Amino acid sequence: MNEVFKALSDPTRRDILAALRQGEQTAGQLAERFPLSKSTLSGHFAVLKAADLIDSEKRGTTVIYRLNTTVFQDVLSHMLTLFGPASDHPTRKENP
């Protein structure tokens, strides 16, 4: 889970994820959207892949990226557990 929060902490990586919400894209298509060097963009992709937030597939010489929505579901579930209603939180005590 820490890798996910690390990945989401960077605005460029959040922008990459937002771009991928529209559907899978090639590395070249994503590179056109961001004024970054290829090596910097590759670093962002590596962090997102390490957090399992994106998947990649090589088709010939082209790399295709897509969101891994399963991880987003897990993150949302975890967040709801952490920040759900006070009565559901195991460490909080209700005042009488």
Coordinates of C-alpha atoms in Angstrom, one line a residue:
M1 CA 0.0 0.0 0.0
N2 CA 2.9 2.4 0.7
E3 CA 4.0 2.1 -3.0
V4 CA 0.5 3.3 -4.0
F5 CA 0.6 6.3 -1.8
K6 CA 4.1 7.1 -3.0
A7 CA 3.0 6.8 -6.6
L8 CA 0.0 9.0 -6.0
S9 CA 2.0 11.7 -4.2
D10 CA 3.4 13.1 -7.5
P11 CA 1.2 15.4 -9.6
T12 CA 2.8 14.1 -12.9
R13 CA 1.9 10.5 -12.0
R14 CA -1.6 11.5 -11.1
D15 CA -1.8 13.3 -14.5
I16 CA -0.6 10.1 -16.2
L17 CA -3.3 8.1 -14.4
A18 CA -5.9 10.7 -15.4
A19 CA -4.8 10.3 -19.0
L20 CA -5.1 6.6 -18.9
R21 CA -8.7 6.8 -17.6
Q22 CA -9.6 7.6 -21.2
G23 CA -8.2 4.2 -22.2
E24 CA -5.0 2.5 -23.0
Q25 CA -2.3 4.6 -24.6
T26 CA 1.1 4.0 -26.1
A27 CA 4.2 5.4 -24.4
G28 CA 4.6 7.8 -27.4
Q29 CA 1.0 9.1 -26.9
L30 CA 1.7 9.7 -23.3
A31 CA 5.0 11.3 -24.0
E32 CA 3.3 13.9 -26.3
R33 CA 1.2 15.0 -23.4
F34 CA 4.0 15.7 -21.0
P35 CA 7.0 18.0 -21.5
L36 CA 9.4 15.5 -19.9
S37 CA 12.4 13.6 -21.2
K38 CA 11.8 10.0 -22.0
S39 CA 14.0 8.9 -19.1
T40 CA 12.0 11.0 -16.7
L41 CA 8.7 9.7 -18.0
S42 CA 10.1 6.1 -17.9
G43 CA 10.9 6.7 -14.2
H44 CA 7.3 7.7 -13.6
F45 CA 6.0 4.7 -15.4
A46 CA 8.3 2.5 -13.3
V47 CA 6.9 3.9 -10.0
L48 CA 3.3 3.5 -11.2
K49 CA 4.1 -0.1 -12.3
A50 CA 5.8 -0.9 -9.0
A51 CA 2.6 0.3 -7.2
D52 CA 0.7 -1.9 -9.6
L53 CA -1.4 1.1 -10.7
I54 CA -0.7 0.5 -14.4
D55 CA -0.1 -2.5 -16.6
S56 CA 2.0 -2.5 -19.7
E57 CA 2.1 -4.7 -22.8
K58 CA 4.6 -4.8 -25.5
R59 CA 3.2 -5.0 -29.0
G60 CA 6.1 -5.2 -31.4
T61 CA 8.2 -2.2 -30.6
T62 CA 5.4 -0.3 -29.0
V63 CA 4.6 -0.3 -25.3
I64 CA 0.9 0.1 -24.4
Y65 CA -0.1 1.3 -20.9
R66 CA -3.5 0.9 -19.2
L67 CA -4.9 1.4 -15.7
N68 CA -5.0 -1.5 -13.3
T69 CA -8.5 -0.8 -11.8
T70 CA -8.3 -3.8 -9.4
V71 CA -5.6 -1.9 -7.4
F72 CA -7.8 1.2 -7.3
Q73 CA -10.6 -0.9 -5.9
D74 CA -8.3 -2.2 -3.2
V75 CA -7.1 1.3 -2.3
L76 CA -10.6 2.6 -2.0
S77 CA -11.6 -0.3 0.2
H78 CA -8.5 0.4 2.4
M79 CA -9.3 4.1 2.6
L80 CA -12.9 3.4 3.6
T81 CA -11.7 1.1 6.3
L82 CA -9.3 3.8 7.6
F83 CA -11.6 6.8 7.3
G84 CA -15.1 5.2 7.5
P85 CA -17.7 6.2 10.1
A86 CA -16.4 6.6 13.7
S87 CA -18.6 3.8 14.9
D88 CA -16.9 1.4 12.5
H89 CA -13.4 2.4 13.5
P90 CA -11.9 -0.2 15.9
T91 CA -9.6 2.3 17.8
R92 CA -12.1 5.1 18.3
K93 CA -14.3 5.2 21.4
E94 CA -17.8 6.8 21.3
N95 CA -18.7 9.3 23.9
P96 CA -21.8 8.4 25.9

